[in-house]
mmCIF file of C-alpha atoms in Angstrom:
data_model
loop_
_atom_site.group_PDB
_atom_site.id
_atom_site.type_symbol
_atom_site.label_atom_id
_atom_site.label_comp_id
_atom_site.label_asym_id
_atom_site.label_seq_id
_atom_site.Cartn_x
_atom_site.Cartn_y
_atom_site.Cartn_z
ATOM 1 C CA MET A 273 -0.404 -1.391 39.306
ATOM 2 C CA SER A 274 0.002 2.257 37.851
ATOM 3 C CA LYS A 275 2.885 2.620 35.094
ATOM 4 C CA ALA A 276 4.661 4.482 37.602
ATOM 5 C CA GLN A 277 4.798 1.639 39.957
ATOM 6 C CA ILE A 278 6.117 -1.145 37.388
ATOM 7 C CA PHE A 279 9.248 -2.761 37.746
ATOM 8 C CA ALA A 280 10.816 -5.069 35.642
ATOM 9 C CA GLY A 281 14.446 -5.315 36.846
ATOM 10 C CA ARG A 282 16.366 -7.642 34.526
ATOM 11 C CA ILE A 283 18.672 -4.830 33.207
ATOM 12 C CA ASP A 284 20.487 -7.459 31.317
ATOM 13 C CA GLU A 285 17.342 -8.561 29.309
ATOM 14 C CA LEU A 286 16.737 -4.825 28.827
ATOM 15 C CA GLN A 287 20.027 -4.270 27.289
ATOM 16 C CA HIS A 288 19.791 -7.504 25.161
ATOM 17 C CA LEU A 289 16.487 -6.071 23.798
ATOM 18 C CA SER A 290 18.017 -2.884 22.976
ATOM 19 C CA SER A 291 21.014 -4.653 21.154
ATOM 20 C CA CYS A 292 18.423 -6.374 19.198
ATOM 21 C CA LEU A 293 16.567 -2.991 18.104
ATOM 22 C CA HIS A 294 20.097 -1.335 17.079
ATOM 23 C CA ARG A 295 20.411 -4.286 14.620
ATOM 24 C CA ALA A 296 16.849 -4.146 13.561
ATOM 25 C CA VAL A 297 17.300 -0.379 13.008
ATOM 26 C CA ASP A 298 19.973 -0.996 10.613
ATOM 27 C CA GLY A 299 18.051 -3.382 8.540
ATOM 28 C CA GLU A 300 18.856 -6.899 10.502
ATOM 29 C CA PRO A 301 15.459 -8.115 11.669
ATOM 30 C CA ASN A 302 15.412 -9.843 15.058
ATOM 31 C CA VAL A 303 12.770 -11.881 16.644
ATOM 32 C CA VAL A 304 13.074 -12.516 20.369
ATOM 33 C CA LEU A 305 10.939 -15.487 22.015
ATOM 34 C CA ILE A 306 10.860 -14.742 25.831
ATOM 35 C CA GLN A 307 9.536 -17.513 27.830
ATOM 36 C CA GLY A 308 8.507 -17.071 31.472
ATOM 37 C CA SER A 309 6.076 -18.358 34.385
ATOM 38 C CA ALA A 310 2.845 -16.636 35.391
ATOM 39 C CA GLY A 311 3.477 -13.625 37.127
ATOM 40 C CA VAL A 312 7.371 -13.542 36.496
ATOM 41 C CA GLY A 313 7.070 -10.035 34.779
ATOM 42 C CA LYS A 314 7.231 -11.054 31.137
ATOM 43 C CA SER A 315 4.567 -8.081 30.735
ATOM 44 C CA ALA A 316 6.371 -5.602 32.616
ATOM 45 C CA LEU A 317 9.541 -6.062 30.874
ATOM 46 C CA LEU A 318 7.602 -5.273 27.719
ATOM 47 C CA GLU A 319 6.053 -2.621 29.365
ATOM 48 C CA VAL A 320 9.353 -1.061 30.391
ATOM 49 C CA PHE A 321 11.059 -1.599 27.133
ATOM 50 C CA ARG A 322 8.292 -0.020 24.982
ATOM 51 C CA GLU A 323 8.784 3.286 27.294
ATOM 52 C CA ARG A 324 12.309 3.100 26.745
ATOM 53 C CA ALA A 325 12.504 2.508 23.142
ATOM 54 C CA ALA A 326 9.577 4.962 22.450
ATOM 55 C CA ARG A 327 12.372 7.546 23.843
ATOM 56 C CA ARG A 328 14.621 6.689 21.328
ATOM 57 C CA GLU A 329 14.702 8.852 18.196
ATOM 58 C CA LYS A 330 15.770 6.167 15.593
ATOM 59 C CA ALA A 331 13.438 3.548 17.363
ATOM 60 C CA GLY A 332 10.669 4.357 15.073
ATOM 61 C CA TRP A 333 6.951 3.045 15.805
ATOM 62 C CA VAL A 334 6.663 0.710 19.012
ATOM 63 C CA PHE A 335 3.599 -1.181 19.886
ATOM 64 C CA HIS A 336 2.604 -3.357 22.761
ATOM 65 C CA VAL A 337 0.062 -5.951 21.829
ATOM 66 C CA GLY A 338 -1.813 -8.182 24.304
ATOM 67 C CA PRO A 339 -5.032 -10.254 24.822
ATOM 68 C CA ARG A 340 -8.293 -8.431 24.754
ATOM 69 C CA ALA A 341 -10.772 -8.679 27.569
ATOM 70 C CA GLU A 342 -13.390 -9.851 24.736
ATOM 71 C CA GLY A 343 -12.819 -11.619 21.582
ATOM 72 C CA ALA A 344 -10.049 -13.745 19.953
ATOM 73 C CA TYR A 345 -6.403 -12.665 20.607
ATOM 74 C CA GLN A 346 -5.027 -11.884 17.019
ATOM 75 C CA PRO A 347 -1.867 -9.747 17.771
ATOM 76 C CA ILE A 348 -0.911 -9.382 14.205
ATOM 77 C CA SER A 349 -3.988 -8.004 13.002
ATOM 78 C CA GLN A 350 -4.353 -5.913 15.928
ATOM 79 C CA ALA A 351 -0.563 -4.741 15.650
ATOM 80 C CA ALA A 352 -1.454 -3.892 11.729
ATOM 81 C CA VAL A 353 -4.367 -1.739 12.689
ATOM 82 C CA LEU A 354 -2.025 0.248 15.177
ATOM 83 C CA ALA A 355 0.793 0.536 12.502
ATOM 84 C CA THR A 356 -1.110 1.271 9.375
ATOM 85 C CA ASN A 357 -3.136 3.892 11.276
ATOM 86 C CA LYS A 358 -0.251 5.514 12.624
ATOM 87 C CA GLN A 359 1.391 5.882 9.398
ATOM 88 C CA ALA A 360 -1.949 7.064 7.707
ATOM 89 C CA TYR A 361 -2.582 9.836 10.022
ATOM 90 C CA ASP A 362 0.608 10.365 12.255
ATOM 91 C CA ARG A 363 3.245 10.518 9.022
ATOM 92 C CA LEU A 364 1.153 11.367 6.199
ATOM 93 C CA GLY A 365 -1.538 13.311 7.473
ATOM 94 C CA GLY A 366 -5.057 14.315 6.133
ATOM 95 C CA ARG A 367 -7.826 12.229 5.150
ATOM 96 C CA ARG A 368 -7.255 11.644 1.605
ATOM 97 C CA LYS A 369 -3.447 11.044 1.605
ATOM 98 C CA ALA A 370 -3.929 8.335 4.793
ATOM 99 C CA MET A 371 -6.677 6.410 2.712
ATOM 100 C CA GLU A 372 -4.146 6.214 -0.016
ATOM 101 C CA SER A 373 -1.824 4.682 2.126
ATOM 102 C CA ALA A 374 -3.975 2.437 3.722
ATOM 103 C CA ARG A 375 -5.205 1.140 0.578
ATOM 104 C CA GLU A 376 -1.656 0.131 -0.572
ATOM 105 C CA LEU A 377 -1.284 -1.447 2.676
ATOM 106 C CA LEU A 378 -4.545 -3.381 3.160
ATOM 107 C CA PRO A 379 -6.086 -3.766 0.150
ATOM 108 C CA GLY A 380 -8.069 -7.046 1.072
ATOM 109 C CA TRP A 381 -9.746 -4.981 4.140
ATOM 110 C CA LEU A 382 -10.661 -1.846 2.233
ATOM 111 C CA SER A 383 -12.012 -3.211 -0.823
ATOM 112 C CA ALA A 384 -14.538 -4.847 1.094
ATOM 113 C CA ILE A 385 -16.071 -1.655 1.768
ATOM 114 C CA PRO A 386 -17.123 1.449 -0.337
ATOM 115 C CA VAL A 387 -16.404 4.188 2.089
ATOM 116 C CA VAL A 388 -13.417 6.354 2.970
ATOM 117 C CA GLY A 389 -12.541 7.185 6.465
ATOM 118 C CA ASN A 390 -10.563 5.761 9.595
ATOM 119 C CA LEU A 391 -8.888 2.540 8.955
ATOM 120 C CA ILE A 392 -10.215 1.233 12.357
ATOM 121 C CA ALA A 393 -13.751 2.046 11.519
ATOM 122 C CA ALA A 394 -12.687 0.186 8.114
ATOM 123 C CA VAL A 395 -11.829 -2.904 9.902
ATOM 124 C CA THR A 396 -14.782 -3.142 11.993
ATOM 125 C CA ALA A 397 -17.197 -2.593 9.057
ATOM 126 C CA THR A 398 -15.442 -5.168 7.140
ATOM 127 C CA LEU A 399 -15.704 -7.632 10.058
ATOM 128 C CA GLN A 400 -19.292 -6.595 10.118
ATOM 129 C CA ILE A 401 -19.932 -7.413 6.540
ATOM 130 C CA LEU A 402 -18.363 -10.813 6.462
ATOM 131 C CA ARG A 403 -20.559 -11.835 9.585
ATOM 132 C CA ARG A 404 -23.706 -10.576 7.816
ATOM 133 C CA ASN A 405 -22.770 -12.145 4.520
ATOM 134 C CA ARG A 406 -21.721 -15.480 6.394
ATOM 135 C CA ARG A 407 -18.839 -15.786 4.262
ATOM 136 C CA PRO A 408 -16.752 -18.967 4.221
ATOM 137 C CA ALA A 409 -13.935 -19.198 6.870
ATOM 138 C CA GLN A 410 -11.057 -19.054 4.105
ATOM 139 C CA ALA A 411 -12.240 -15.694 3.144
ATOM 140 C CA VAL A 412 -12.017 -14.282 6.705
ATOM 141 C CA ALA A 413 -8.565 -16.001 7.071
ATOM 142 C CA GLN A 414 -7.454 -13.579 4.056
ATOM 143 C CA ALA A 415 -7.325 -10.677 6.285
ATOM 144 C CA PRO A 416 -4.579 -11.858 8.514
ATOM 145 C CA ASP A 417 -2.284 -12.238 5.418
ATOM 146 C CA ASP A 418 -3.137 -8.992 4.627
ATOM 147 C CA ALA A 419 -2.134 -7.989 8.051
ATOM 148 C CA GLY A 420 1.270 -9.303 8.019
ATOM 149 C CA GLU A 421 1.747 -8.198 4.446
ATOM 150 C CA ALA A 422 1.033 -4.383 5.979
ATOM 151 C CA LEU A 423 3.466 -4.894 8.804
ATOM 152 C CA LEU A 424 6.041 -6.100 6.415
ATOM 153 C CA SER A 425 5.547 -3.225 4.174
ATOM 154 C CA ALA A 426 5.873 -0.926 7.079
ATOM 155 C CA ALA A 427 9.014 -2.548 8.434
ATOM 156 C CA ALA A 428 10.672 -2.331 4.991
ATOM 157 C CA SER A 429 10.534 1.345 5.071
ATOM 158 C CA HIS A 430 10.744 2.538 8.698
ATOM 159 C CA PRO A 431 12.064 0.892 11.830
ATOM 160 C CA LEU A 432 9.104 -1.131 13.520
ATOM 161 C CA VAL A 433 9.082 -2.995 17.237
ATOM 162 C CA LEU A 434 6.428 -5.424 17.904
ATOM 163 C CA LEU A 435 5.762 -6.489 21.660
ATOM 164 C CA LEU A 436 3.497 -9.355 21.485
ATOM 165 C CA ASP A 437 2.480 -10.180 24.958
ATOM 166 C CA ASP A 438 1.020 -13.851 25.801
ATOM 167 C CA LEU A 439 1.142 -15.481 22.574
ATOM 168 C CA HIS A 440 0.272 -19.007 24.458
ATOM 169 C CA GLN A 441 -3.492 -17.233 24.685
ATOM 170 C CA ALA A 442 -3.471 -17.181 20.746
ATOM 171 C CA ASP A 443 -5.367 -19.851 18.758
ATOM 172 C CA GLU A 444 -3.404 -21.800 16.116
ATOM 173 C CA ASP A 445 -4.479 -19.450 13.280
ATOM 174 C CA ALA A 446 -3.226 -16.356 15.135
ATOM 175 C CA VAL A 447 -0.086 -18.393 15.908
ATOM 176 C CA GLU A 448 0.508 -19.511 12.288
ATOM 177 C CA GLN A 449 -0.036 -15.767 11.365
ATOM 178 C CA VAL A 450 3.155 -14.864 13.511
ATOM 179 C CA GLU A 451 5.018 -17.402 11.921
ATOM 180 C CA ARG A 452 4.240 -16.522 8.221
ATOM 181 C CA VAL A 453 5.565 -12.982 9.525
ATOM 182 C CA ILE A 454 8.712 -14.595 10.714
ATOM 183 C CA ARG A 455 9.222 -16.771 7.995
ATOM 184 C CA ALA A 456 8.908 -13.832 5.335
ATOM 185 C CA LEU A 457 11.390 -11.673 7.143
ATOM 186 C CA ARG A 458 14.414 -10.544 5.072
ATOM 187 C CA ARG A 459 17.602 -8.283 5.244
ATOM 188 C CA GLY A 460 16.187 -4.880 5.049
ATOM 189 C CA HIS A 461 13.223 -5.394 7.016
ATOM 190 C CA LYS A 462 13.789 -3.056 10.103
ATOM 191 C CA LEU A 463 11.746 -5.145 12.559
ATOM 192 C CA LEU A 464 12.217 -5.978 16.291
ATOM 193 C CA LEU A 465 9.583 -8.686 16.977
ATOM 194 C CA VAL A 466 9.532 -9.733 20.838
ATOM 195 C CA VAL A 467 7.059 -12.694 21.925
ATOM 196 C CA THR A 468 6.338 -13.678 25.401
ATOM 197 C CA TYR A 469 4.753 -16.775 26.390
ATOM 198 C CA ARG A 470 4.555 -19.462 29.097
ATOM 199 C CA PRO A 471 5.647 -22.785 29.358
ATOM 200 C CA THR A 472 3.875 -25.577 28.266
ATOM 201 C CA PRO A 473 1.477 -26.472 31.523
ATOM 202 C CA PRO A 474 1.246 -30.162 32.481
ATOM 203 C CA GLY A 475 -1.258 -32.198 30.702
ATOM 204 C CA VAL A 476 -1.220 -29.972 27.654
ATOM 205 C CA GLU A 477 0.353 -31.689 24.488
ATOM 206 C CA ASP A 478 1.985 -29.685 21.645
ATOM 207 C CA PRO A 479 0.560 -26.113 21.937
ATOM 208 C CA PRO A 480 0.420 -23.819 18.789
ATOM 209 C CA ILE A 481 3.571 -21.977 19.983
ATOM 210 C CA GLN A 482 5.571 -24.873 20.756
ATOM 211 C CA ARG A 483 4.624 -26.169 17.041
ATOM 212 C CA MET A 484 5.597 -23.050 15.859
ATOM 213 C CA ILE A 485 9.268 -22.767 17.410
ATOM 214 C CA ARG A 486 9.908 -26.636 16.262
ATOM 215 C CA SER A 487 8.959 -25.567 12.704
ATOM 216 C CA LEU A 488 11.132 -22.269 12.337
ATOM 217 C CA PRO A 489 14.607 -22.547 11.667
ATOM 218 C CA GLY A 490 17.081 -22.338 14.336
ATOM 219 C CA ASP A 491 18.417 -18.853 13.013
ATOM 220 C CA ALA A 492 14.944 -17.706 12.450
ATOM 221 C CA LEU A 493 14.632 -16.536 16.350
ATOM 222 C CA GLU A 494 16.234 -16.491 19.666
ATOM 223 C CA ARG A 495 14.431 -17.864 22.764
ATOM 224 C CA ARG A 496 15.227 -16.734 25.956
ATOM 225 C CA VAL A 497 13.967 -17.662 29.668
ATOM 226 C CA LEU A 498 12.834 -14.846 31.784
ATOM 227 C CA ARG A 499 14.827 -15.470 35.276
ATOM 228 C CA GLU A 500 13.177 -14.348 38.668
ATOM 229 C CA LEU A 501 14.435 -10.975 40.308
ATOM 230 C CA SER A 502 17.892 -11.002 41.738
ATOM 231 C CA GLU A 503 18.530 -10.157 45.412
ATOM 232 C CA PRO A 504 19.768 -6.604 44.460
ATOM 233 C CA GLU A 505 16.332 -6.410 42.039
ATOM 234 C CA LEU A 506 14.194 -7.546 45.078
ATOM 235 C CA GLU A 507 15.577 -4.500 47.323
ATOM 236 C CA ILE A 508 15.119 -2.126 44.637
ATOM 237 C CA TRP A 509 11.370 -3.454 44.291
ATOM 238 C CA LEU A 510 10.552 -3.215 48.024
ATOM 239 C CA ASN A 511 12.139 0.359 47.789
ATOM 240 C CA ARG A 512 9.649 1.254 45.079
ATOM 241 C CA ARG A 513 6.466 -0.570 46.762
ATOM 242 C CA PHE A 514 7.607 0.691 50.253
ATOM 243 C CA PRO A 515 9.424 3.959 49.602
ATOM 244 C CA HIS A 516 11.203 5.555 52.720
ATOM 245 C CA ILE A 517 11.288 2.363 54.604
ATOM 246 C CA VAL A 518 14.888 0.944 55.227
ATOM 247 C CA VAL A 519 15.400 -2.726 54.203
ATOM 248 C CA PRO A 520 17.131 -4.354 56.857
ATOM 249 C CA PRO A 521 19.940 -7.104 54.847
ATOM 250 C CA PRO A 522 18.593 -10.101 57.245
ATOM 251 C CA PHE A 523 14.899 -9.721 55.895
ATOM 252 C CA LEU A 524 16.230 -9.119 52.663
ATOM 253 C CA HIS A 525 17.853 -12.377 52.110
ATOM 254 C CA TRP A 526 15.070 -14.261 54.286
ATOM 255 C CA LEU A 527 12.279 -12.656 51.887
ATOM 256 C CA TYR A 528 14.825 -13.670 48.782
ATOM 257 C CA GLY A 529 15.020 -17.233 49.929
ATOM 258 C CA ARG A 530 11.501 -17.661 50.632
ATOM 259 C CA THR A 531 10.178 -16.343 46.967
ATOM 260 C CA GLY A 532 12.910 -16.920 44.992
ATOM 261 C CA GLY A 533 12.478 -13.493 43.517
ATOM 262 C CA HIS A 534 9.315 -14.561 41.687
ATOM 263 C CA PRO A 535 7.270 -10.995 41.403
ATOM 264 C CA ALA A 536 4.061 -12.800 41.798
ATOM 265 C CA ALA A 537 5.528 -14.649 44.864
ATOM 266 C CA LEU A 538 6.798 -11.425 46.551
ATOM 267 C CA GLU A 539 3.418 -10.031 46.082
ATOM 268 C CA VAL A 540 1.440 -12.657 47.723
ATOM 269 C CA THR A 541 4.321 -13.274 50.596
ATOM 270 C CA VAL A 542 4.611 -9.579 51.586
ATOM 271 C CA GLN A 543 0.995 -9.043 51.564
ATOM 272 C CA GLN A 544 0.404 -11.995 53.870
ATOM 273 C CA LEU A 545 3.013 -11.233 56.065
ATOM 274 C CA LEU A 546 1.393 -7.777 56.520
ATOM 275 C CA ASP A 547 -2.095 -9.076 57.093
ATOM 276 C CA ARG A 548 -0.891 -11.550 59.775
ATOM 277 C CA SER A 549 1.445 -9.064 61.585
ATOM 278 C CA MET A 550 4.333 -11.023 60.760
ATOM 279 C CA ILE A 551 6.323 -8.009 59.514
ATOM 280 C CA ARG A 552 6.028 -4.675 60.791
ATOM 281 C CA PHE A 553 7.640 -0.916 60.209
ATOM 282 C CA ALA A 554 9.394 0.552 63.209
ATOM 283 C CA ASP A 555 11.531 3.580 63.059
ATOM 284 C CA ARG A 556 11.603 3.188 59.289
ATOM 285 C CA HIS A 557 12.897 -0.248 59.431
ATOM 286 C CA TRP A 558 11.158 -3.697 58.271
ATOM 287 C CA GLN A 559 10.756 -5.950 61.426
ATOM 288 C CA ILE A 560 9.839 -9.897 61.037
ATOM 289 C CA ALA A 561 8.292 -11.868 63.731
ATOM 290 C CA ALA A 562 10.820 -14.718 64.914
ATOM 291 C CA GLU A 563 8.117 -17.494 64.667
ATOM 292 C CA ALA A 564 7.765 -16.451 60.754
ATOM 293 C CA VAL A 565 11.710 -17.183 60.377
ATOM 294 C CA GLU A 566 11.608 -20.178 62.541
ATOM 295 C CA ARG A 567 8.872 -22.013 60.244
ATOM 296 C CA ASP A 568 10.352 -20.895 57.080
ATOM 297 C CA ASP A 569 14.062 -21.765 58.138
ATOM 298 C CA SER A 570 12.984 -25.573 58.479
ATOM 299 C CA ILE A 571 11.908 -26.019 55.045
ATOM 300 C CA ASP A 572 15.249 -26.740 53.308
ATOM 301 C CA ASP A 573 16.138 -29.262 56.285
ATOM 302 C CA SER A 574 12.940 -31.326 56.318
ATOM 303 C CA PRO A 575 12.745 -33.983 53.951
ATOM 304 C CA ALA A 576 8.873 -33.920 54.451
ATOM 305 C CA GLU A 577 9.022 -30.780 52.667
ATOM 306 C CA ILE A 578 10.430 -31.919 49.601
ATOM 307 C CA ASP A 579 7.442 -33.327 47.763
ATOM 308 C CA LEU A 580 6.900 -33.601 43.801
ATOM 309 C CA GLY A 581 3.511 -35.137 43.960
ATOM 310 C CA HIS A 582 2.048 -32.190 42.150
ATOM 311 C CA VAL A 583 4.655 -32.584 39.599
ATOM 312 C CA GLN A 584 4.258 -34.614 36.326
ATOM 313 C CA PRO A 585 6.260 -37.790 36.162
ATOM 314 C CA ALA A 586 8.258 -36.565 33.042
ATOM 315 C CA THR A 587 9.320 -33.497 34.870
ATOM 316 C CA ALA A 588 10.582 -35.470 37.953
ATOM 317 C CA ALA A 589 12.348 -37.687 35.622
ATOM 318 C CA VAL A 590 14.198 -34.913 34.097
ATOM 319 C CA LEU A 591 14.722 -33.586 37.360
ATOM 320 C CA ARG A 592 16.130 -36.827 38.493
ATOM 321 C CA ALA A 593 18.626 -36.988 35.283
ATOM 322 C CA ALA A 594 19.846 -33.366 36.063
ATOM 323 C CA SER A 595 20.620 -34.136 39.846
ATOM 324 C CA ALA A 596 23.512 -36.370 38.615
ATOM 325 C CA PHE A 597 25.143 -32.973 37.527
ATOM 326 C CA GLY A 598 25.220 -31.572 40.749
ATOM 327 C CA ASP A 599 23.479 -28.464 42.142
ATOM 328 C CA GLU A 600 24.156 -26.575 39.025
ATOM 329 C CA PHE A 601 23.346 -27.962 35.548
ATOM 330 C CA ASN A 602 22.690 -26.997 32.005
ATOM 331 C CA GLY A 603 19.520 -28.195 29.778
ATOM 332 C CA ALA A 604 21.969 -29.609 27.016
ATOM 333 C CA ASP A 605 23.990 -31.900 29.347
ATOM 334 C CA VAL A 606 20.496 -33.068 30.604
ATOM 335 C CA ALA A 607 19.211 -33.571 27.135
ATOM 336 C CA ARG A 608 22.612 -35.692 25.711
ATOM 337 C CA SER A 609 22.331 -37.678 28.962
ATOM 338 C CA THR A 610 18.774 -38.827 28.602
ATOM 339 C CA GLY A 611 18.620 -38.929 24.862
ATOM 340 C CA HIS A 612 15.455 -36.633 24.497
ATOM 341 C CA ASP A 613 15.195 -33.525 22.248
ATOM 342 C CA GLU A 614 16.776 -30.223 24.165
ATOM 343 C CA LEU A 615 13.478 -28.350 23.402
ATOM 344 C CA TYR A 616 11.711 -31.243 25.341
ATOM 345 C CA ILE A 617 14.058 -31.074 28.476
ATOM 346 C CA GLU A 618 13.892 -27.253 28.309
ATOM 347 C CA ASP A 619 10.177 -27.590 28.805
ATOM 348 C CA GLN A 620 10.160 -29.865 31.564
ATOM 349 C CA LEU A 621 12.637 -27.713 33.449
ATOM 350 C CA ALA A 622 10.499 -24.706 32.952
ATOM 351 C CA THR A 623 7.784 -26.361 34.653
ATOM 352 C CA ALA A 624 10.271 -27.513 37.533
ATOM 353 C CA ALA A 625 11.262 -23.559 37.686
ATOM 354 C CA HIS A 626 7.379 -22.714 37.948
ATOM 355 C CA TYR A 627 7.208 -24.776 41.139
ATOM 356 C CA LYS A 628 10.207 -23.513 42.476
ATOM 357 C CA LEU A 629 12.178 -26.649 42.174
ATOM 358 C CA VAL A 630 14.983 -25.125 40.155
ATOM 359 C CA ARG A 631 16.005 -21.420 39.333
ATOM 360 C CA VAL A 632 17.293 -20.438 36.107
ATOM 361 C CA ILE A 633 20.675 -18.618 36.512
ATOM 362 C CA GLY A 634 21.953 -17.984 33.352
ATOM 363 C CA GLU A 635 23.049 -19.223 30.159
ATOM 364 C CA THR A 636 26.376 -20.744 28.625
ATOM 365 C CA VAL A 637 28.105 -21.741 25.625
ATOM 366 C CA ASP A 638 29.779 -24.777 24.903
ATOM 367 C CA GLY A 639 32.671 -25.504 22.488
ATOM 368 C CA ASP A 640 30.478 -25.916 19.387
ATOM 369 C CA GLY A 641 29.104 -22.223 19.942
ATOM 370 C CA GLU A 642 25.565 -23.648 21.391
ATOM 371 C CA VAL A 643 23.945 -21.581 23.982
ATOM 372 C CA ALA A 644 22.482 -23.774 26.614
ATOM 373 C CA THR A 645 20.318 -22.463 29.860
ATOM 374 C CA LEU A 646 21.806 -22.752 33.200
ATOM 375 C CA TYR A 647 20.044 -24.119 36.336
ATOM 376 C CA ARG A 648 20.166 -24.495 40.071
ATOM 377 C CA PHE A 649 18.247 -26.777 42.112
ATOM 378 C CA ALA A 650 16.295 -24.760 44.850
ATOM 379 C CA SER A 651 18.102 -26.811 47.327
ATOM 380 C CA SER A 652 20.872 -29.112 48.024
ATOM 381 C CA HIS A 653 18.696 -31.323 49.819
ATOM 382 C CA LEU A 654 16.305 -31.646 46.808
ATOM 383 C CA ARG A 655 19.004 -32.339 44.399
ATOM 384 C CA VAL A 656 20.747 -35.411 46.892
ATOM 385 C CA SER A 657 17.260 -36.515 47.650
ATOM 386 C CA LEU A 658 16.402 -36.995 43.770
ATOM 387 C CA ALA A 659 20.239 -38.487 43.090
ATOM 388 C CA ARG A 660 19.408 -41.242 45.696
ATOM 389 C CA LEU A 661 15.833 -42.493 44.259
ATOM 390 C CA PRO A 662 16.241 -46.055 42.887
ATOM 391 C CA ALA A 663 16.568 -46.369 39.211
ATOM 392 C CA ASP A 664 12.963 -48.044 38.894
ATOM 393 C CA LEU A 665 11.441 -44.797 40.440
ATOM 394 C CA GLN A 666 12.851 -42.140 38.103
ATOM 395 C CA SER A 667 9.535 -41.541 36.764
ATOM 396 C CA SER A 668 7.521 -41.590 39.985
ATOM 397 C CA PRO A 669 6.902 -38.017 41.065
ATOM 398 C CA PRO A 670 6.772 -38.572 44.872
ATOM 399 C CA VAL A 671 10.063 -37.638 46.488
ATOM 400 C CA GLY A 672 10.927 -37.455 50.227
#
């Protein structure tokens, strides 16, 4: 998808990030962690925000870093190369001054090679020397520390926006490097750090990013869950994908009900409908075959369609507990009712959202000022079916 076709929607999230950027520019560092399922639009959100922030005069330097096609994902090191290279060449200018700045910011890297030149070449040559000499692992680990110090040094004097995409793909050392940067942030650092990651998949226990979240103080970062597109946002998505085609409200409502506004599901569903000639364009309007609507309308009303066999027992148990609160509920109430840690409950509900069993609809604040995520069951029939389960089956996945 070209940049012109990128659509993130979620204006509320973009506005929130803009507010965080305002605070960061004023010397109040902000760290935002955004969780979202595969294909929900995390990368698109970061890219749209990057373009917006880059156009703002006071935003400073804005870097969007993601996993590479080859090699380990080292987001802090990659960001440091971008930041220090930009400072050396865009701000100072000239070969001599550039190297002086780079020496100050990355002494560990530059002392390993006796040449003066482009910082990217310096990093590459350093790694080659370390591999050739087979130096111990702890010597290589020193470079990420220097990278973190370089970013903090840059953020101390200049606004800096770091967008780290898909941190769940980074290994433990790389995640610990991110954690060290967050712990070192102080008032006066003009840094906005935004991290995206996926929920913990079933069968994976305690991944590095979840350990990082637990180990950091609660006020060190803000956690958010990226919701699916709303129905009005879905209409915008369709208008951009198929310009000059009028979207009738019944078709829009049907498509939203089928996909829940999940961008990846939208892509697949629309393409399948086009491929199977279930939708077509007539007089610049969308039309959908009656058999497709009839087949889809039976989903919510048929008990046979409600099956949690693909969901882990722990997630099914959390969903059953949530069913006692009605069609809409929040994670904090479920945590209190089950005695589980709220982070554990949020992880299970994120998995349920991935399977379209529940949907994130917003946030609520309790009397103590604590923020909790609001959810809604995908259908009332699902919620009622879960609530009717016998107590001894609460951890059993099949429902229906």
